[in-house]
């Protein structure tokens, strides 16, 4: 599986960097033999975009190439991920969003994975501020808040969000690049949990629901 994933990831990287959307879609379709669409979306896209990002960091690619890679993958994910399961899992109120920035892909994958697995949750979108989140949590009575955070300064500001939410019965679960770089960071910023990918999100949410019963 991992060898095959590496093979498809290399092919996908070369297709997206040459802006060949049709070829990228064909690679996605071929890769489906390896697992479920969600697994492919999470693993293949995550790994490939991480490689693209690393090359950009080393100065080997232009930001526009990173940008277009993101756009192409976003379109492909839209096409392949199931919109929702008909069999919703009853649960405390849950929402997901991108804290402060607009790196939307990871959130999109976690959202679709949870919905496809039967969980009901609200998509709050991107660019969410501390104030907006506190407002939504209170007004909508959100019990589980899943936040995708891609920029380090934003990750550090989760601590401020947690302070403003103190006394309110809500669990804040985080995920995204800064937490993948430093696996201790989520504890330092006082989040209630951290998931490295969408399957972690399912495990965490299932566990929290058990605890909240
Ligand atoms: C693609 C990308 C972009 C695209 C975004 C396209 C889009 N529509 O989303 C574009 C080109 C627009 C972009 C712009 C910028 N980017 Co950018 N970008 C990336 C890159 C290469 C990949 C991110 C991505 O989409 N990955 C694929 C998804 C599927 O993976 P993921 O987000 O990690 O999500 C997975 C897990 O983390 C997890 N997960 C995610 N969220 C959650 C939430 C929960 C609750 C759970 C449980 C799990 C979970 O599950 C997901 C599925 O497996 C990263 C590099 C990286 N290593 O992440 C940089 C990166 C995030 N970007 C960075 C920067 C600096 C920027 C810019 C400021 C650049 C600039 N100078 O303009 C802008 C800011 C944009 C903004 N204001 O939002 C930096 C941040 C560095 C830092 N220290 O803060 C990074 C880390 C690159 C780097 N190493 O320097 N970017």
mmCIF file of C-alpha atoms and ligand atoms in Angstrom:
data_model
loop_
_atom_site.group_PDB
_atom_site.id
_atom_site.type_symbol
_atom_site.label_atom_id
_atom_site.label_comp_id
_atom_site.label_asym_id
_atom_site.label_seq_id
_atom_site.Cartn_x
_atom_site.Cartn_y
_atom_site.Cartn_z
ATOM 1 C CA UNK A 1 0.000 0.000 0.000
ATOM 2 C CA UNK A 2 2.695 2.519 1.057
ATOM 3 C CA UNK A 3 4.849 1.708 -2.021
ATOM 4 C CA UNK A 4 1.838 2.134 -4.278
ATOM 5 C CA UNK A 5 0.966 5.372 -2.544
ATOM 6 C CA UNK A 6 4.486 6.669 -3.174
ATOM 7 C CA UNK A 7 4.153 5.747 -6.849
ATOM 8 C CA UNK A 8 0.829 7.586 -7.204
ATOM 9 C CA UNK A 9 2.078 10.520 -5.168
ATOM 10 C CA UNK A 10 5.047 11.007 -7.522
ATOM 11 C CA UNK A 11 2.757 10.836 -10.547
ATOM 12 C CA UNK A 12 0.252 13.225 -8.963
ATOM 13 C CA UNK A 13 2.990 15.697 -8.044
ATOM 14 C CA UNK A 14 4.261 15.837 -11.597
ATOM 15 C CA UNK A 15 0.699 16.199 -12.985
ATOM 16 C CA UNK A 16 -0.309 19.048 -10.666
ATOM 17 C CA UNK A 17 2.963 20.889 -11.133
ATOM 18 C CA UNK A 18 2.423 20.851 -14.894
ATOM 19 C CA UNK A 19 -1.199 21.963 -14.280
ATOM 20 C CA UNK A 20 -2.508 18.833 -16.001
ATOM 21 C CA UNK A 21 -5.903 18.453 -14.315
ATOM 22 C CA UNK A 22 -7.051 15.572 -16.527
ATOM 23 C CA UNK A 23 -3.964 13.544 -15.763
ATOM 24 C CA UNK A 24 -4.348 14.330 -12.035
ATOM 25 C CA UNK A 25 -7.935 13.096 -12.115
ATOM 26 C CA UNK A 26 -6.891 9.913 -13.899
ATOM 27 C CA UNK A 27 -4.264 9.254 -11.202
ATOM 28 C CA UNK A 28 -6.891 9.743 -8.496
ATOM 29 C CA UNK A 29 -9.184 7.273 -10.245
ATOM 30 C CA UNK A 30 -6.388 4.708 -10.674
ATOM 31 C CA UNK A 31 -5.411 5.088 -7.011
ATOM 32 C CA UNK A 32 -8.910 4.064 -5.929
ATOM 33 C CA UNK A 33 -7.879 0.404 -6.049
ATOM 34 C CA UNK A 34 -5.780 1.148 -2.969
ATOM 35 C CA UNK A 35 -8.604 2.026 -0.597
ATOM 36 C CA UNK A 36 -11.639 4.176 0.058
ATOM 37 C CA UNK A 37 -11.963 7.641 -1.519
ATOM 38 C CA UNK A 38 -11.490 9.169 1.929
ATOM 39 C CA UNK A 39 -8.260 7.307 2.516
ATOM 40 C CA UNK A 40 -6.995 8.259 -0.917
ATOM 41 C CA UNK A 41 -8.035 11.897 -0.467
ATOM 42 C CA UNK A 42 -6.422 12.121 2.961
ATOM 43 C CA UNK A 43 -3.258 10.155 2.359
ATOM 44 C CA UNK A 44 -2.487 10.861 -1.272
ATOM 45 C CA UNK A 45 -3.380 14.560 -1.261
ATOM 46 C CA UNK A 46 -1.788 15.233 2.118
ATOM 47 C CA UNK A 47 1.490 13.571 1.219
ATOM 48 C CA UNK A 48 1.700 15.091 -2.248
ATOM 49 C CA UNK A 49 0.894 18.629 -1.120
ATOM 50 C CA UNK A 50 3.352 18.308 1.737
ATOM 51 C CA UNK A 51 6.079 17.442 -0.794
ATOM 52 C CA UNK A 52 5.057 20.392 -2.974
ATOM 53 C CA UNK A 53 5.166 22.644 0.115
ATOM 54 C CA UNK A 54 8.591 21.344 1.111
ATOM 55 C CA UNK A 55 9.963 22.087 -2.367
ATOM 56 C CA UNK A 56 8.556 25.606 -2.136
ATOM 57 C CA UNK A 57 10.249 26.067 1.249
ATOM 58 C CA UNK A 58 13.570 25.010 -0.267
ATOM 59 C CA UNK A 59 13.086 27.607 -3.015
ATOM 60 C CA UNK A 60 12.589 25.029 -5.777
ATOM 61 C CA UNK A 61 9.022 26.072 -6.640
ATOM 62 C CA UNK A 62 7.065 29.317 -6.953
ATOM 63 C CA UNK A 63 4.168 30.066 -4.569
ATOM 64 C CA UNK A 64 1.891 30.140 -7.629
ATOM 65 C CA UNK A 65 2.712 26.451 -8.191
ATOM 66 C CA UNK A 66 1.805 25.635 -4.577
ATOM 67 C CA UNK A 67 -1.376 27.647 -5.038
ATOM 68 C CA UNK A 68 -2.413 25.914 -8.258
ATOM 69 C CA UNK A 69 -1.597 22.511 -6.738
ATOM 70 C CA UNK A 70 -3.987 23.345 -3.895
ATOM 71 C CA UNK A 71 -6.732 24.451 -6.300
ATOM 72 C CA UNK A 72 -6.451 21.341 -8.476
ATOM 73 C CA UNK A 73 -6.545 19.029 -5.433
ATOM 74 C CA UNK A 74 -9.507 20.919 -4.002
ATOM 75 C CA UNK A 75 -11.482 20.399 -7.238
ATOM 76 C CA UNK A 76 -10.610 16.704 -7.336
ATOM 77 C CA UNK A 77 -11.610 16.202 -3.709
ATOM 78 C CA UNK A 78 -14.933 17.911 -4.420
ATOM 79 C CA UNK A 79 -15.578 15.366 -7.140
ATOM 80 C CA UNK A 80 -14.662 12.231 -5.239
ATOM 81 C CA UNK A 81 -15.723 12.613 -1.626
ATOM 82 C CA UNK A 82 -19.208 11.381 -0.744
ATOM 83 C CA UNK A 83 -21.404 14.292 0.376
ATOM 84 C CA UNK A 84 -22.888 12.550 3.388
ATOM 85 C CA UNK A 85 -24.100 9.311 4.854
ATOM 86 C CA UNK A 86 -27.866 8.867 5.034
ATOM 87 C CA UNK A 87 -27.471 7.322 8.461
ATOM 88 C CA UNK A 88 -26.524 10.231 10.752
ATOM 89 C CA UNK A 89 -25.071 9.450 14.164
ATOM 90 C CA UNK A 90 -26.993 11.248 16.917
ATOM 91 C CA UNK A 91 -24.645 13.311 19.016
ATOM 92 C CA UNK A 92 -23.949 16.547 20.875
ATOM 93 C CA UNK A 93 -23.638 19.573 18.576
ATOM 94 C CA UNK A 94 -20.383 19.700 16.667
ATOM 95 C CA UNK A 95 -18.761 22.209 14.279
ATOM 96 C CA UNK A 96 -15.578 22.491 12.236
ATOM 97 C CA UNK A 97 -13.699 25.460 10.784
ATOM 98 C CA UNK A 98 -10.335 26.910 9.816
ATOM 99 C CA UNK A 99 -8.934 29.184 12.481
ATOM 100 C CA UNK A 100 -7.792 32.572 11.127
ATOM 101 C CA UNK A 101 -6.558 31.522 7.696
ATOM 102 C CA UNK A 102 -7.786 30.035 4.438
ATOM 103 C CA UNK A 103 -5.926 26.740 4.118
ATOM 104 C CA UNK A 104 -9.193 24.928 3.543
ATOM 105 C CA UNK A 105 -8.176 21.512 2.251
ATOM 106 C CA UNK A 106 -7.473 19.697 5.516
ATOM 107 C CA UNK A 107 -10.729 20.942 7.045
ATOM 108 C CA UNK A 108 -12.593 19.864 3.943
ATOM 109 C CA UNK A 109 -11.209 16.332 4.231
ATOM 110 C CA UNK A 110 -11.928 16.024 7.959
ATOM 111 C CA UNK A 111 -15.453 17.434 7.445
ATOM 112 C CA UNK A 112 -16.254 15.066 4.584
ATOM 113 C CA UNK A 113 -14.769 12.081 6.402
ATOM 114 C CA UNK A 114 -16.860 12.706 9.501
ATOM 115 C CA UNK A 115 -20.027 13.289 7.493
ATOM 116 C CA UNK A 116 -19.377 10.289 5.324
ATOM 117 C CA UNK A 117 -18.961 8.264 8.523
ATOM 118 C CA UNK A 118 -22.397 9.357 9.672
ATOM 119 C CA UNK A 119 -21.626 12.277 11.986
ATOM 120 C CA UNK A 120 -23.584 15.492 11.703
ATOM 121 C CA UNK A 121 -21.561 18.700 11.954
ATOM 122 C CA UNK A 122 -21.688 22.316 10.842
ATOM 123 C CA UNK A 123 -19.035 23.702 8.521
ATOM 124 C CA UNK A 124 -18.118 27.181 9.776
ATOM 125 C CA UNK A 125 -15.758 27.888 6.850
ATOM 126 C CA UNK A 126 -12.384 29.621 7.063
ATOM 127 C CA UNK A 127 -10.846 32.823 8.435
ATOM 128 C CA UNK A 128 -12.525 32.422 11.835
ATOM 129 C CA UNK A 129 -11.479 34.817 14.598
ATOM 130 C CA UNK A 130 -11.496 34.195 18.357
ATOM 131 C CA UNK A 131 -14.529 36.491 18.720
ATOM 132 C CA UNK A 132 -16.528 34.789 15.944
ATOM 133 C CA UNK A 133 -15.852 31.370 17.418
ATOM 134 C CA UNK A 134 -16.846 32.337 20.956
ATOM 135 C CA UNK A 135 -20.060 33.806 19.515
ATOM 136 C CA UNK A 136 -20.922 30.712 17.498
ATOM 137 C CA UNK A 137 -20.146 28.299 20.338
ATOM 138 C CA UNK A 138 -22.438 30.178 22.705
ATOM 139 C CA UNK A 139 -25.281 30.864 20.246
ATOM 140 C CA UNK A 140 -25.297 27.393 18.692
ATOM 141 C CA UNK A 141 -24.530 25.532 21.902
ATOM 142 C CA UNK A 142 -21.577 23.732 20.254
ATOM 143 C CA UNK A 143 -20.121 20.941 22.414
ATOM 144 C CA UNK A 144 -17.279 19.829 20.148
ATOM 145 C CA UNK A 145 -15.321 22.398 18.138
ATOM 146 C CA UNK A 146 -12.886 21.012 15.573
ATOM 147 C CA UNK A 147 -10.327 23.528 14.343
ATOM 148 C CA UNK A 148 -7.930 23.246 11.469
ATOM 149 C CA UNK A 149 -4.961 25.539 12.055
ATOM 150 C CA UNK A 150 -2.218 25.871 9.473
ATOM 151 C CA UNK A 151 -0.194 28.890 10.584
ATOM 152 C CA UNK A 152 1.990 28.817 13.666
ATOM 153 C CA UNK A 153 0.952 32.268 15.015
ATOM 154 C CA UNK A 154 -2.687 31.144 14.789
ATOM 155 C CA UNK A 155 -1.896 27.908 16.592
ATOM 156 C CA UNK A 156 -0.440 29.938 19.453
ATOM 157 C CA UNK A 157 -3.614 32.045 19.611
ATOM 158 C CA UNK A 158 -5.733 28.959 20.361
ATOM 159 C CA UNK A 159 -4.653 29.542 23.959
ATOM 160 C CA UNK A 160 -6.478 32.883 23.902
ATOM 161 C CA UNK A 161 -9.560 31.198 22.442
ATOM 162 C CA UNK A 162 -9.487 28.581 25.203
ATOM 163 C CA UNK A 163 -9.286 31.328 27.838
ATOM 164 C CA UNK A 164 -12.309 33.110 26.358
ATOM 165 C CA UNK A 165 -14.188 29.803 26.334
ATOM 166 C CA UNK A 166 -13.394 28.965 29.939
ATOM 167 C CA UNK A 167 -16.535 28.149 31.880
ATOM 168 C CA UNK A 168 -18.301 27.095 28.678
ATOM 169 C CA UNK A 169 -18.885 23.389 28.193
ATOM 170 C CA UNK A 170 -17.077 22.823 24.874
ATOM 171 C CA UNK A 171 -14.122 20.678 23.805
ATOM 172 C CA UNK A 172 -11.663 22.200 21.329
ATOM 173 C CA UNK A 173 -9.900 19.664 19.098
ATOM 174 C CA UNK A 174 -7.118 20.865 16.792
ATOM 175 C CA UNK A 175 -5.238 19.591 13.757
ATOM 176 C CA UNK A 176 -3.026 20.904 10.943
ATOM 177 C CA UNK A 177 0.596 21.606 9.992
ATOM 178 C CA UNK A 178 1.962 23.294 13.171
ATOM 179 C CA UNK A 179 0.746 20.383 15.290
ATOM 180 C CA UNK A 180 2.197 17.856 12.896
ATOM 181 C CA UNK A 181 5.560 19.662 13.081
ATOM 182 C CA UNK A 182 5.513 19.684 16.893
ATOM 183 C CA UNK A 183 3.434 16.942 18.465
ATOM 184 C CA UNK A 184 3.560 18.565 21.910
ATOM 185 C CA UNK A 185 2.203 21.911 20.743
ATOM 186 C CA UNK A 186 -1.497 21.050 21.201
ATOM 187 C CA UNK A 187 -0.940 20.535 24.921
ATOM 188 C CA UNK A 188 1.058 23.767 25.261
ATOM 189 C CA UNK A 189 -1.796 25.782 23.764
ATOM 190 C CA UNK A 190 -4.247 23.960 26.044
ATOM 191 C CA UNK A 191 -6.403 22.318 23.383
ATOM 192 C CA UNK A 192 -8.524 19.390 24.536
ATOM 193 C CA UNK A 193 -7.253 17.080 21.829
ATOM 194 C CA UNK A 194 -5.239 16.776 18.628
ATOM 195 C CA UNK A 195 -5.637 14.613 15.547
ATOM 196 C CA UNK A 196 -3.000 14.120 12.884
ATOM 197 C CA UNK A 197 -5.493 13.093 10.200
ATOM 198 C CA UNK A 198 -9.149 12.458 9.491
ATOM 199 C CA UNK A 199 -9.165 8.945 10.894
ATOM 200 C CA UNK A 200 -7.857 10.383 14.190
ATOM 201 C CA UNK A 201 -10.780 12.822 14.010
ATOM 202 C CA UNK A 202 -13.246 9.902 13.928
ATOM 203 C CA UNK A 203 -11.521 8.195 16.885
ATOM 204 C CA UNK A 204 -11.469 11.387 18.969
ATOM 205 C CA UNK A 205 -15.065 12.362 18.233
ATOM 206 C CA UNK A 206 -16.315 8.829 18.966
ATOM 207 C CA UNK A 207 -14.446 8.828 22.283
ATOM 208 C CA UNK A 208 -15.719 12.293 23.285
ATOM 209 C CA UNK A 209 -19.263 11.223 22.545
ATOM 210 C CA UNK A 210 -18.891 8.215 24.789
ATOM 211 C CA UNK A 211 -17.647 10.511 27.567
ATOM 212 C CA UNK A 212 -20.520 12.975 27.040
ATOM 213 C CA UNK A 213 -23.261 10.328 27.230
HETATM 214 C C1 LIG B 1 -1.439 24.180 -0.101
HETATM 215 C C2 LIG B 1 -0.841 25.275 0.801
HETATM 216 C C3 LIG B 1 -1.260 26.584 0.570
HETATM 217 C C4 LIG B 1 -2.348 26.952 -0.443
HETATM 218 C C5 LIG B 1 -3.727 26.744 0.232
HETATM 219 C C6 LIG B 1 -4.792 26.237 -0.757
HETATM 220 C C7 LIG B 1 -6.107 25.865 -0.059
HETATM 221 N N1 LIG B 1 -7.199 26.151 -0.744
HETATM 222 O O1 LIG B 1 -6.171 25.362 1.052
HETATM 223 C C8 LIG B 1 -1.991 28.468 -0.681
HETATM 224 C C9 LIG B 1 -0.976 28.575 -1.808
HETATM 225 C C10 LIG B 1 -3.172 29.364 -0.983
HETATM 226 C C11 LIG B 1 -1.265 28.821 0.602
HETATM 227 C C12 LIG B 1 -1.120 30.109 1.043
HETATM 228 C C13 LIG B 1 -0.362 30.472 2.134
HETATM 229 N N2 LIG B 1 0.434 29.671 2.884
HETATM 230 CO CO1 LIG B 1 0.383 27.754 2.746
HETATM 231 N N3 LIG B 1 0.625 25.935 2.588
HETATM 232 C C14 LIG B 1 0.112 24.974 1.845
HETATM 233 C C15 LIG B 1 0.758 23.600 2.141
HETATM 234 C C16 LIG B 1 1.840 23.333 1.068
HETATM 235 C C17 LIG B 1 -0.186 22.412 2.192
HETATM 236 C C18 LIG B 1 -1.431 22.616 3.089
HETATM 237 C C19 LIG B 1 -2.470 21.603 2.667
HETATM 238 O O2 LIG B 1 -3.476 21.947 2.055
HETATM 239 N N4 LIG B 1 -2.171 20.328 2.920
HETATM 240 C C20 LIG B 1 -3.042 19.196 2.538
HETATM 241 C C21 LIG B 1 -4.072 18.980 3.649
HETATM 242 C C22 LIG B 1 -4.983 17.824 3.215
HETATM 243 O O3 LIG B 1 -3.336 18.617 4.800
HETATM 244 P P1 LIG B 1 -3.540 19.320 6.220
HETATM 245 O O4 LIG B 1 -4.058 20.697 6.081
HETATM 246 O O5 LIG B 1 -2.313 19.097 7.013
HETATM 247 O O6 LIG B 1 -4.751 18.457 6.845
HETATM 248 C C23 LIG B 1 -4.598 17.093 7.265
HETATM 249 C C24 LIG B 1 -4.133 16.954 8.723
HETATM 250 O O7 LIG B 1 -3.303 17.971 9.184
HETATM 251 C C25 LIG B 1 -5.397 16.791 9.504
HETATM 252 N N5 LIG B 1 -6.119 17.974 9.965
HETATM 253 C C26 LIG B 1 -6.191 19.213 9.447
HETATM 254 N N6 LIG B 1 -7.016 19.967 10.147
HETATM 255 C C27 LIG B 1 -7.522 19.215 11.146
HETATM 256 C C28 LIG B 1 -8.423 19.518 12.166
HETATM 257 C C29 LIG B 1 -8.756 18.528 13.097
HETATM 258 C C30 LIG B 1 -9.715 18.842 14.181
HETATM 259 C C31 LIG B 1 -8.172 17.223 13.001
HETATM 260 C C32 LIG B 1 -8.513 16.177 13.998
HETATM 261 C C33 LIG B 1 -7.266 16.923 11.967
HETATM 262 C C34 LIG B 1 -6.950 17.924 11.059
HETATM 263 O O8 LIG B 1 -6.242 16.067 8.616
HETATM 264 C C35 LIG B 1 -6.007 16.510 7.252
HETATM 265 C C36 LIG B 1 -6.169 15.307 6.339
HETATM 266 O O9 LIG B 1 -5.175 14.326 6.591
HETATM 267 C C37 LIG B 1 1.350 23.857 3.586
HETATM 268 C C38 LIG B 1 2.542 22.959 3.961
HETATM 269 C C39 LIG B 1 2.162 21.911 5.018
HETATM 270 N N7 LIG B 1 3.183 21.200 5.435
HETATM 271 O O10 LIG B 1 1.048 21.798 5.458
HETATM 272 C C40 LIG B 1 1.681 25.355 3.510
HETATM 273 C C41 LIG B 1 1.731 26.227 4.797
HETATM 274 C C42 LIG B 1 0.594 25.850 5.735
HETATM 275 N N8 LIG B 1 1.524 27.580 4.273
HETATM 276 C C43 LIG B 1 2.250 28.451 4.854
HETATM 277 C C44 LIG B 1 2.234 29.841 4.559
HETATM 278 C C45 LIG B 1 3.274 30.684 5.255
HETATM 279 C C46 LIG B 1 1.296 30.383 3.652
HETATM 280 C C47 LIG B 1 1.125 31.865 3.268
HETATM 281 C C48 LIG B 1 1.207 32.874 4.402
HETATM 282 C C49 LIG B 1 2.143 32.150 2.174
HETATM 283 C C50 LIG B 1 2.302 33.583 1.749
HETATM 284 N N9 LIG B 1 3.474 34.086 2.048
HETATM 285 O O11 LIG B 1 1.391 34.173 1.236
HETATM 286 C C51 LIG B 1 -0.279 31.881 2.614
HETATM 287 C C52 LIG B 1 -1.411 32.198 3.635
HETATM 288 C C53 LIG B 1 -2.792 31.863 3.124
HETATM 289 C C54 LIG B 1 -3.904 32.131 4.094
HETATM 290 N N10 LIG B 1 -4.032 33.333 4.626
HETATM 291 O O12 LIG B 1 -4.684 31.259 4.399
HETATM 292 C C55 LIG B 1 3.132 27.826 5.931
HETATM 293 C C56 LIG B 1 2.744 28.151 7.391
HETATM 294 C C57 LIG B 1 4.019 28.321 8.205
HETATM 295 C C58 LIG B 1 3.820 28.786 9.604
HETATM 296 N N11 LIG B 1 4.865 28.596 10.389
HETATM 297 O O13 LIG B 1 2.838 29.288 10.031
HETATM 298 C C59 LIG B 1 3.117 26.305 5.543
HETATM 299 C C60 LIG B 1 3.250 25.326 6.725
HETATM 300 C C61 LIG B 1 4.300 26.109 4.546
HETATM 301 C C62 LIG B 1 5.647 26.294 5.217
HETATM 302 N N12 LIG B 1 6.283 25.231 5.681
HETATM 303 O O14 LIG B 1 6.147 27.376 5.304
HETATM 304 N N13 LIG B 1 -0.770 27.731 1.187
#
